[in-house]
Coordinates of C-alpha atoms in Angstrom, one line a residue:
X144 CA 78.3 -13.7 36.2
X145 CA 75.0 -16.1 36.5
X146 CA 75.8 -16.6 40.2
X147 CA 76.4 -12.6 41.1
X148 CA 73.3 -12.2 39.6
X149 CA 71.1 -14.5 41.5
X150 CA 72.9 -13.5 44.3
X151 CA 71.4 -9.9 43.5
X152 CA 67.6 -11.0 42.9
X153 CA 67.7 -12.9 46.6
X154 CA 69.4 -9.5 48.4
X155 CA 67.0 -7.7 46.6
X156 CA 63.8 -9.9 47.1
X157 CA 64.8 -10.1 50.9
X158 CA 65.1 -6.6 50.7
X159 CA 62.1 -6.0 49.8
X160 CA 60.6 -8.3 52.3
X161 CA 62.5 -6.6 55.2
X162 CA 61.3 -3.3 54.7
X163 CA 57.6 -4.3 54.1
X164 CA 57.8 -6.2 57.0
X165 CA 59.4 -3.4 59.3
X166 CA 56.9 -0.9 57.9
X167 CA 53.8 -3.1 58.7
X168 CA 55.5 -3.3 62.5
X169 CA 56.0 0.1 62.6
X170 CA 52.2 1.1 61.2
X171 CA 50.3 -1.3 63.7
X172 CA 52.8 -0.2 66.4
X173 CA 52.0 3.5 65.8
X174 CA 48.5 2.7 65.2
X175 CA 47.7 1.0 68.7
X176 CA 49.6 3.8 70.5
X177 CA 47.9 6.7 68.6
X178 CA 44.6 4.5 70.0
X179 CA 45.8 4.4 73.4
X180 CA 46.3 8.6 73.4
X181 CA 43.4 9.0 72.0
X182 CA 45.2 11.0 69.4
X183 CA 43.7 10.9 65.9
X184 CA 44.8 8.3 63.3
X185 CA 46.1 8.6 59.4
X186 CA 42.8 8.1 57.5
X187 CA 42.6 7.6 53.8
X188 CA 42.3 11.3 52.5
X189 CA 38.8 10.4 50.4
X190 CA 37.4 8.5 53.4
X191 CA 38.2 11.7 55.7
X192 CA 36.8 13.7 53.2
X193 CA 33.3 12.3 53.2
X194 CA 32.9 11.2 56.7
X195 CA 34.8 13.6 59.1
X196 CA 35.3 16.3 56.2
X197 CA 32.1 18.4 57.3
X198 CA 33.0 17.3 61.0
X199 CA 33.9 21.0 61.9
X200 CA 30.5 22.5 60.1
X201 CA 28.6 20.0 61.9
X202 CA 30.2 20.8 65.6
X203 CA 30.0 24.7 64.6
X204 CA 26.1 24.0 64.0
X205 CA 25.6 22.1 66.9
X206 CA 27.0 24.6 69.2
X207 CA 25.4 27.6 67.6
X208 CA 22.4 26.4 68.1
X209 CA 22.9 25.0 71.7
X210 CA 23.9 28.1 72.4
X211 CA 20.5 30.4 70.8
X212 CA 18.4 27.6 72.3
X213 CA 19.3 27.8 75.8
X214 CA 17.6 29.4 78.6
X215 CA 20.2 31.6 79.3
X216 CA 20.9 32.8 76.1
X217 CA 21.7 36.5 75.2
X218 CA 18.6 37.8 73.6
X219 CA 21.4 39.5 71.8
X220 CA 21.7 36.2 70.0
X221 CA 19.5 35.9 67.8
X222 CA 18.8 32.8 65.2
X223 CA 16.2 33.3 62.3
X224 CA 14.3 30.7 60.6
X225 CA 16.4 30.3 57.4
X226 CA 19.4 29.9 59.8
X227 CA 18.2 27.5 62.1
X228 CA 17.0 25.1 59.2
X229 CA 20.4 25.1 58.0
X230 CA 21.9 24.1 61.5
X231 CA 19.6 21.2 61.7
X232 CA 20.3 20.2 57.7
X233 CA 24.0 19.9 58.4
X234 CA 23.3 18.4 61.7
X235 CA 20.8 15.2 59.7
X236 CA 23.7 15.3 56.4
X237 CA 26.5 14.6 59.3
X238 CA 24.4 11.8 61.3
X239 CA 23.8 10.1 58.0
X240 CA 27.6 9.6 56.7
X241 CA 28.5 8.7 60.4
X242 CA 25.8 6.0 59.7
X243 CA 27.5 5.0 56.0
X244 CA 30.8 5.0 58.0
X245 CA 29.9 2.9 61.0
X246 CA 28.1 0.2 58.9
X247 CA 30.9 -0.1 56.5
X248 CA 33.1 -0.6 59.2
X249 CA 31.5 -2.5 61.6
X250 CA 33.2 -4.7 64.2
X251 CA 36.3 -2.9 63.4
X252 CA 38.3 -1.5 67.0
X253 CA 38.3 1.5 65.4
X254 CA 34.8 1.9 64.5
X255 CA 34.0 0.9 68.4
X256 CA 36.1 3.9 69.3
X257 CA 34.0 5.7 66.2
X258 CA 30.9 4.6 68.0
X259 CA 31.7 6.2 71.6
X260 CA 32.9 9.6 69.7
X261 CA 29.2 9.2 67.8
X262 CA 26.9 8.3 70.6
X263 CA 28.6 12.0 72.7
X264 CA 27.0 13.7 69.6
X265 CA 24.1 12.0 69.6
X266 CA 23.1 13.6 72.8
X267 CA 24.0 16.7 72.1
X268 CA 22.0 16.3 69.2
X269 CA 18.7 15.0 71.1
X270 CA 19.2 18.1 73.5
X271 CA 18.5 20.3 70.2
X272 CA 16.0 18.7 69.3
X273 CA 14.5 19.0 72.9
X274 CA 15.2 22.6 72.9
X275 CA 13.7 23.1 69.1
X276 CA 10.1 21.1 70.5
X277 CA 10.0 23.8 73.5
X278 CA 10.7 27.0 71.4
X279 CA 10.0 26.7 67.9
X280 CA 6.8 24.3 69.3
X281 CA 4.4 26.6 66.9
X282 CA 6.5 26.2 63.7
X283 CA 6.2 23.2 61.8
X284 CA 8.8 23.4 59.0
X285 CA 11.1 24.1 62.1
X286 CA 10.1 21.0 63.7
X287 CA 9.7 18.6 60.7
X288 CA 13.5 19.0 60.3
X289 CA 13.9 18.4 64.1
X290 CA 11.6 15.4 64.0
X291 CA 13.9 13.8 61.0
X292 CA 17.2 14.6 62.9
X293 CA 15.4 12.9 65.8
X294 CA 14.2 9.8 63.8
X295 CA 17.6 9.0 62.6
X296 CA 19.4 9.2 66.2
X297 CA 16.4 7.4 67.9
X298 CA 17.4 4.0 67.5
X299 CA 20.8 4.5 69.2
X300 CA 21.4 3.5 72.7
X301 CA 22.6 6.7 74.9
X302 CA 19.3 8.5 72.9
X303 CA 17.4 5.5 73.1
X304 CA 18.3 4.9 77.3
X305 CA 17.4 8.9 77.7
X306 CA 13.8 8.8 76.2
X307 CA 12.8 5.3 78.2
X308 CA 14.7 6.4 81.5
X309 CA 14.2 10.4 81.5
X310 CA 11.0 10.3 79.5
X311 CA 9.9 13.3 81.4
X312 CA 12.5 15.8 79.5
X313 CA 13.1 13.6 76.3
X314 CA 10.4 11.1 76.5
X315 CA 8.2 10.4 73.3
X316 CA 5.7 12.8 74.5
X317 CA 7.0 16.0 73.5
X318 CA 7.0 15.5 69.7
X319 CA 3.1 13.7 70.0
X320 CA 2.7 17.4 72.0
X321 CA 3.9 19.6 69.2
X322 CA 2.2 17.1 66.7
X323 CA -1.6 17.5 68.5
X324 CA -0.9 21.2 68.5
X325 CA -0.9 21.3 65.2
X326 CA -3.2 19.2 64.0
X327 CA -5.8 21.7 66.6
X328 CA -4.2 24.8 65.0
X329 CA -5.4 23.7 61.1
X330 CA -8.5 22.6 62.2
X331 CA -9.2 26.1 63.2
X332 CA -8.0 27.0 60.1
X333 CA -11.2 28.5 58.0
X334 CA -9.2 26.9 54.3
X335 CA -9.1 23.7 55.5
X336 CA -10.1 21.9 52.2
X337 CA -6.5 22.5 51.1
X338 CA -5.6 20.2 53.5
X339 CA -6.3 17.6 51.0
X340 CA -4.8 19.4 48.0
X341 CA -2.0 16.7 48.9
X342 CA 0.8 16.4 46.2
X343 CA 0.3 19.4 44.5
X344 CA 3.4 21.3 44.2
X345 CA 1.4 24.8 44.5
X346 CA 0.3 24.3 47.9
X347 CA 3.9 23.1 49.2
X348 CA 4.6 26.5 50.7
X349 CA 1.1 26.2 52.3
X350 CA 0.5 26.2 56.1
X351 CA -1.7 23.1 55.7
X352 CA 1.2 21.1 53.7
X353 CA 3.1 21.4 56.6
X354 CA 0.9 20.5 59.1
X355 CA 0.3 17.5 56.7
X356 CA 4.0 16.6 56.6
X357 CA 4.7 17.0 60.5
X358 CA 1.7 14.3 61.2
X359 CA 3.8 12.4 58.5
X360 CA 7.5 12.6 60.1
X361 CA 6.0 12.3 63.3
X362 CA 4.5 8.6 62.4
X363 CA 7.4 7.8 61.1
X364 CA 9.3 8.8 63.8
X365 CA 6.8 6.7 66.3
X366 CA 6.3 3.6 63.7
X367 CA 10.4 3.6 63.7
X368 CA 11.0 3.5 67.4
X369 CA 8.2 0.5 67.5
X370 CA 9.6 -1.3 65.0
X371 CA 13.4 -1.2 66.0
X372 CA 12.5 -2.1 69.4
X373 CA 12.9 -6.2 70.1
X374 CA 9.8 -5.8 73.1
X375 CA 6.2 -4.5 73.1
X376 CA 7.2 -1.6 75.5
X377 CA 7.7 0.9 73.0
X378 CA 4.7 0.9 71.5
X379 CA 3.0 0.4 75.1
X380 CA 4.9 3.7 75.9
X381 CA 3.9 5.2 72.0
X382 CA 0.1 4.4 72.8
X383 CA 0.4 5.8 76.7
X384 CA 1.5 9.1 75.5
X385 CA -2.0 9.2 73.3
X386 CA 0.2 8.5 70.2
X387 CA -2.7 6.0 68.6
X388 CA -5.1 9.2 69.3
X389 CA -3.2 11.5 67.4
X390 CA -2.4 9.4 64.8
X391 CA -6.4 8.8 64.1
X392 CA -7.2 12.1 64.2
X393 CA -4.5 12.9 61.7
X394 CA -5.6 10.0 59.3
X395 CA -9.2 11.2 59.7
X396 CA -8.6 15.0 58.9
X397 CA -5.9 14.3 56.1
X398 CA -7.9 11.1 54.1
X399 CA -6.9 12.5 51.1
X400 CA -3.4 13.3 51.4
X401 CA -2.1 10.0 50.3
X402 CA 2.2 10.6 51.2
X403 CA 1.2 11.4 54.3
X404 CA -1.7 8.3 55.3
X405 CA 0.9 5.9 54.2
X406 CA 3.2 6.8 56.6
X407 CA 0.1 7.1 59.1
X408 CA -1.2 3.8 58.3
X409 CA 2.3 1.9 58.7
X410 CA 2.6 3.5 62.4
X411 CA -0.7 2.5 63.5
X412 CA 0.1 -1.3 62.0
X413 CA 3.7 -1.4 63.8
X414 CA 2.1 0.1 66.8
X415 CA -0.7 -2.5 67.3
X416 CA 1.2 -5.5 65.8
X417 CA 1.1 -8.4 67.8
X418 CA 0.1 -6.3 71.0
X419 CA -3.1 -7.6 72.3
X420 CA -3.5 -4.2 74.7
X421 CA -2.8 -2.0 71.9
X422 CA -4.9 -3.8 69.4
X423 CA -7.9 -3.0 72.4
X424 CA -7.4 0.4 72.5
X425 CA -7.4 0.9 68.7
X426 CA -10.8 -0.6 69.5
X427 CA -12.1 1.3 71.6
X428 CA -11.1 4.7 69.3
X429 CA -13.2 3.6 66.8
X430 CA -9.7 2.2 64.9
X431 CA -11.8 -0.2 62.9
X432 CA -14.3 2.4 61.6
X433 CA -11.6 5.0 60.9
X434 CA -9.5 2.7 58.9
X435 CA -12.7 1.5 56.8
X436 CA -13.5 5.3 56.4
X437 CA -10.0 5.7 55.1
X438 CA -10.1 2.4 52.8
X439 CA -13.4 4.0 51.1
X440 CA -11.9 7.8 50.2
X441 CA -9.0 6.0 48.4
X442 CA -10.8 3.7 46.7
X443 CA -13.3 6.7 45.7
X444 CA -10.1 8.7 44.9
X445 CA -9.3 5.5 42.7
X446 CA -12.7 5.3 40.8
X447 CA -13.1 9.6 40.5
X448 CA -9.5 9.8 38.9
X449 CA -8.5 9.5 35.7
X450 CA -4.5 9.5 36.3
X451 CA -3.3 6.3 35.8
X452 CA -0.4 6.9 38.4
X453 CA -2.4 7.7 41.2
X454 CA -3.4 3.7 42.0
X455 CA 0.3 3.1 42.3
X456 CA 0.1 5.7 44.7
X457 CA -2.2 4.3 47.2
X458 CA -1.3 0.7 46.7
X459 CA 1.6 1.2 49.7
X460 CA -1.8 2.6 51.8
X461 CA -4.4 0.3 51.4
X462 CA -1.4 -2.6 51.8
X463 CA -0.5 -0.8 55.6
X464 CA -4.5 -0.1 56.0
X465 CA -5.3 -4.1 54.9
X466 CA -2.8 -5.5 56.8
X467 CA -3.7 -3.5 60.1
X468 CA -7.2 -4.8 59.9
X469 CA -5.7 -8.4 59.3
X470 CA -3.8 -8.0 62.5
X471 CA -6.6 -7.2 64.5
X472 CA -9.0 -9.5 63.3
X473 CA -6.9 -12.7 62.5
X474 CA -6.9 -15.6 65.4
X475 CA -3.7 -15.2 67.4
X476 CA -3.3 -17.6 70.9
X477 CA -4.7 -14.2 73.1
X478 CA -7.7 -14.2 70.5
X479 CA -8.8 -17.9 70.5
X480 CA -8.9 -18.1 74.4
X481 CA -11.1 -14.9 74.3
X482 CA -13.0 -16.0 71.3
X483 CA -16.7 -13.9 72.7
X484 CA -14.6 -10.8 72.5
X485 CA -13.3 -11.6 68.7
X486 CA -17.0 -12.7 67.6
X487 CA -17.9 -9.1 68.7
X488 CA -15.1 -7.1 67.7
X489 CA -15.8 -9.1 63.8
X490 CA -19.7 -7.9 63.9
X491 CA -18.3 -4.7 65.0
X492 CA -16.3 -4.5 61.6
X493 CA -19.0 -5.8 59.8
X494 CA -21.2 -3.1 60.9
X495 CA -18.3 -0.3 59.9
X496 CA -18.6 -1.6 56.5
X497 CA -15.2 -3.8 56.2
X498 CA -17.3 -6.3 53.8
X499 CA -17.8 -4.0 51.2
X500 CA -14.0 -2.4 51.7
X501 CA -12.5 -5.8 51.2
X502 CA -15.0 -6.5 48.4
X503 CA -13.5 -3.2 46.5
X504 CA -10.1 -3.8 47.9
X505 CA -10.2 -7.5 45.6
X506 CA -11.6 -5.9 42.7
X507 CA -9.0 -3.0 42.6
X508 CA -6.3 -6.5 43.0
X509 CA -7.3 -7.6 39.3
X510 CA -5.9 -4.0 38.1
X511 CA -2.5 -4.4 39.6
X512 CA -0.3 -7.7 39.7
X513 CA 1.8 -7.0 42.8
X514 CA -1.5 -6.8 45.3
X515 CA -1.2 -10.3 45.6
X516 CA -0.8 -10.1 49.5
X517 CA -3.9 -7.7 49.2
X518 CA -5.9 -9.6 48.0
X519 CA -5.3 -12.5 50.2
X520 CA -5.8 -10.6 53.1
X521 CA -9.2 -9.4 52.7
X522 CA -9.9 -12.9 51.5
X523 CA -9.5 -14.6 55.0
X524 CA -11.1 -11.4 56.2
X525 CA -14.0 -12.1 54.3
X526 CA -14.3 -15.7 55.1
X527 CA -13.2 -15.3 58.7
X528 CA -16.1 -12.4 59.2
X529 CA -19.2 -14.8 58.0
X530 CA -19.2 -13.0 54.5
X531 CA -21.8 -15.4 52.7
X532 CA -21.8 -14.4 49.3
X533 CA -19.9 -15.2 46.5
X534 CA -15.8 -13.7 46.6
X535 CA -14.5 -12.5 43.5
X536 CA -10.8 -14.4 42.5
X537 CA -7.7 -12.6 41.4
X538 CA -6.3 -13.0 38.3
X539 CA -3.2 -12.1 39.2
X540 CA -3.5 -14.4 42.1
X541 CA -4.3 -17.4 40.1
X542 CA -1.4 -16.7 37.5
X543 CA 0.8 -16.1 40.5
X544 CA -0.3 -19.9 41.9
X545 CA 0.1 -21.5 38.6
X546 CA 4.3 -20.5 38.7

């Protein structure tokens, strides 16, 4: 009886075996020939519910508005506002989860065949955009949700190949366009001092807060590109296409909207970092003075308020602000073998007022313990810029030495 027994647990281990071994055959055999037809594979049912669930909404938006963008289009076929903002918010929802999915599965064959399915739409997506810039040019909200679409598919290569190689239909000069237009149509604006009625939600319905927020996706839009890019010709191409000029203007006309300098400031440092020709042109715009100018109204801002949120507010913008004049001041190889032109360019910051900035900048450090890097900054400013009087030390900083 013992040995019928055993005999029974090995058939039905073995069993068991077998037919997990014939159904993993049978699943990578069906699975490489499905990949070779380029029919579509068995996902897991929550997997294809979050990434390719919303698939069909996605391709119905895209062609919807491919098709009430076009030259040719019926003028029977017609798109309002509402509409086309809801086209372009599935279109952004959809290239986010096929982001989520392609890093979870990356290096995966599959997610290399994922990739080619996602670059396709990533073109078709860029021509939207294109086609958004040349008719909806004079509508902000329109084209802030254009320029976020646009910043999340810019890094890829098929989008990234079409704005360095056809850069006269999808170059980088077509959003800086839209973005100058609308920083000349608020200027004319008689209201303007709402402009710097920043994060107030009353105003966020406001012409002005749009204008503010375009000059704000459009930075981040350029300051991405830069900073994804391994070489310097990005930002060379960003500051050809009068990108450092706009974003100037915009920090100079919207000082006191603090969201939107942040993201200002970060493009101008990740435009000029580390790019000797860039740096010269910020020069020559006055990029020193401007940045000063925009140092002092957030320290005044600082000093006039008595919220004690709002200095956690500009910390992130006098950081970007700091560390941009660092960059272009600090001694680099290019710098030391042109050391005349640094010893100029310093007394030219001196004379825009960066001593009494950076003296202000260290004394707003001892009121917050994470402006550590701050304060270290305009420290070797100071020093490196002949300041001869006495420089105030951190408390923070010192604490922060001592561990």
């Amino acid at each position: 009886m013992l040995e019928i027994n055993y005999l029974r647990a090995i058939f039905s281990w073995d069993t068991i075996a077998l037919i997990a071994m014939l159904l993993f055959i049978i699943f990578t055999c069906t699975k490489r020939i499905n990949g070779n037809d380029g029919e579509h594979e068995t996902k897991d049912p929550q997997e294809q519910s979050s990434v390719y669930g919303s698939n069909d909404r996605a391709a119905v938006s895209a062609d919807k508005l491919l098709v009430a963008l076009s030259d040719g289009a019926d003028k029977r076929i017609h798109m309002n506002v509402s509409e086309c903002l809801d086209r372009l918010d599935e279109l952004v929802a959809h290239c986010n989860r096929m982001q989520d999915h392609k890093n979870t599965k990356k290096g995966n064959f599959d997610n290399r065949k994922y990739e080619q399915e996602c670059q396709e739409k990533y073109i078709i997506y860029q021509e939207i955009v294109r086609l958004i810039f040349v008719k909806y040019s004079t509508n902000d909200e329109i084209c802030i949700s254009a320029l976020t679409l646009l910043t999340i598919i810019s890094n890829e290569e098929k989008v990234l190949e079409r704005i360095l190689y056809e850069a006269d239909i999808y170059g980088i000069n077509l959003p800086i366009l839209v973005a100058k237009e609308s920083l000349r149509r608020i200027r004319l604006l008689p209201d303007r001092e709402l402009c710097y009625n920043s994060d107030n939600d009353e105003v966020e319905e406001n012409q002005n807060w749009y204008a503010a927020e375009l000059q704000k996706h459009t930075a981040l839009f350029l300051g991405s590109l830069c900073n994804s890019c391994n070489s310097n010709d990005m930002a060379t191409l960003a500051v050809d296409e009068g990108g450092l000029e706009l974003i100037l203007e915009a920090a100079s006309f919207f000082r006191m909207h603090m969201s939107t300098l942040h993201w200002l400031m970060w493009a101008l440092f990740t435009i000029c970092f580390d790019n000797m020709n860039n740096k010269s042109h910020f020069i020559r715009l006055g990029g020193i003075t401007k940045t000063c100018d925009v140092l002092t109204g957030i320290y005044d801002i600082v000093e006039s308020s008595q919220d004690d949120v709002v200095p956690e507010k500009m910390m992130q913008t006098r950081r970007h602000a700091t560390a941009l004049l660092y960059d272009v001041l600090r001694n680099t190889e290019t710098a030391v073998n042109n050391s005349h032109k640094m010893e100029r360019l310093r007394a030219m910051a001196v004379n825009a007022g960066l001593h009494d900035v950076l003296l202000t900048s260290i004394k707003l450090c001892n009121d917050d313990a994470e402006a550590v890097d701050v304060y270290e900054m305009s420290r070797e400013m100071l020093l490196g810029t002949g300041y001869s009087g006495v420089i105030p030390k951190s408390i923070h900083n010192i604490h922060w030495a001592q561990k």
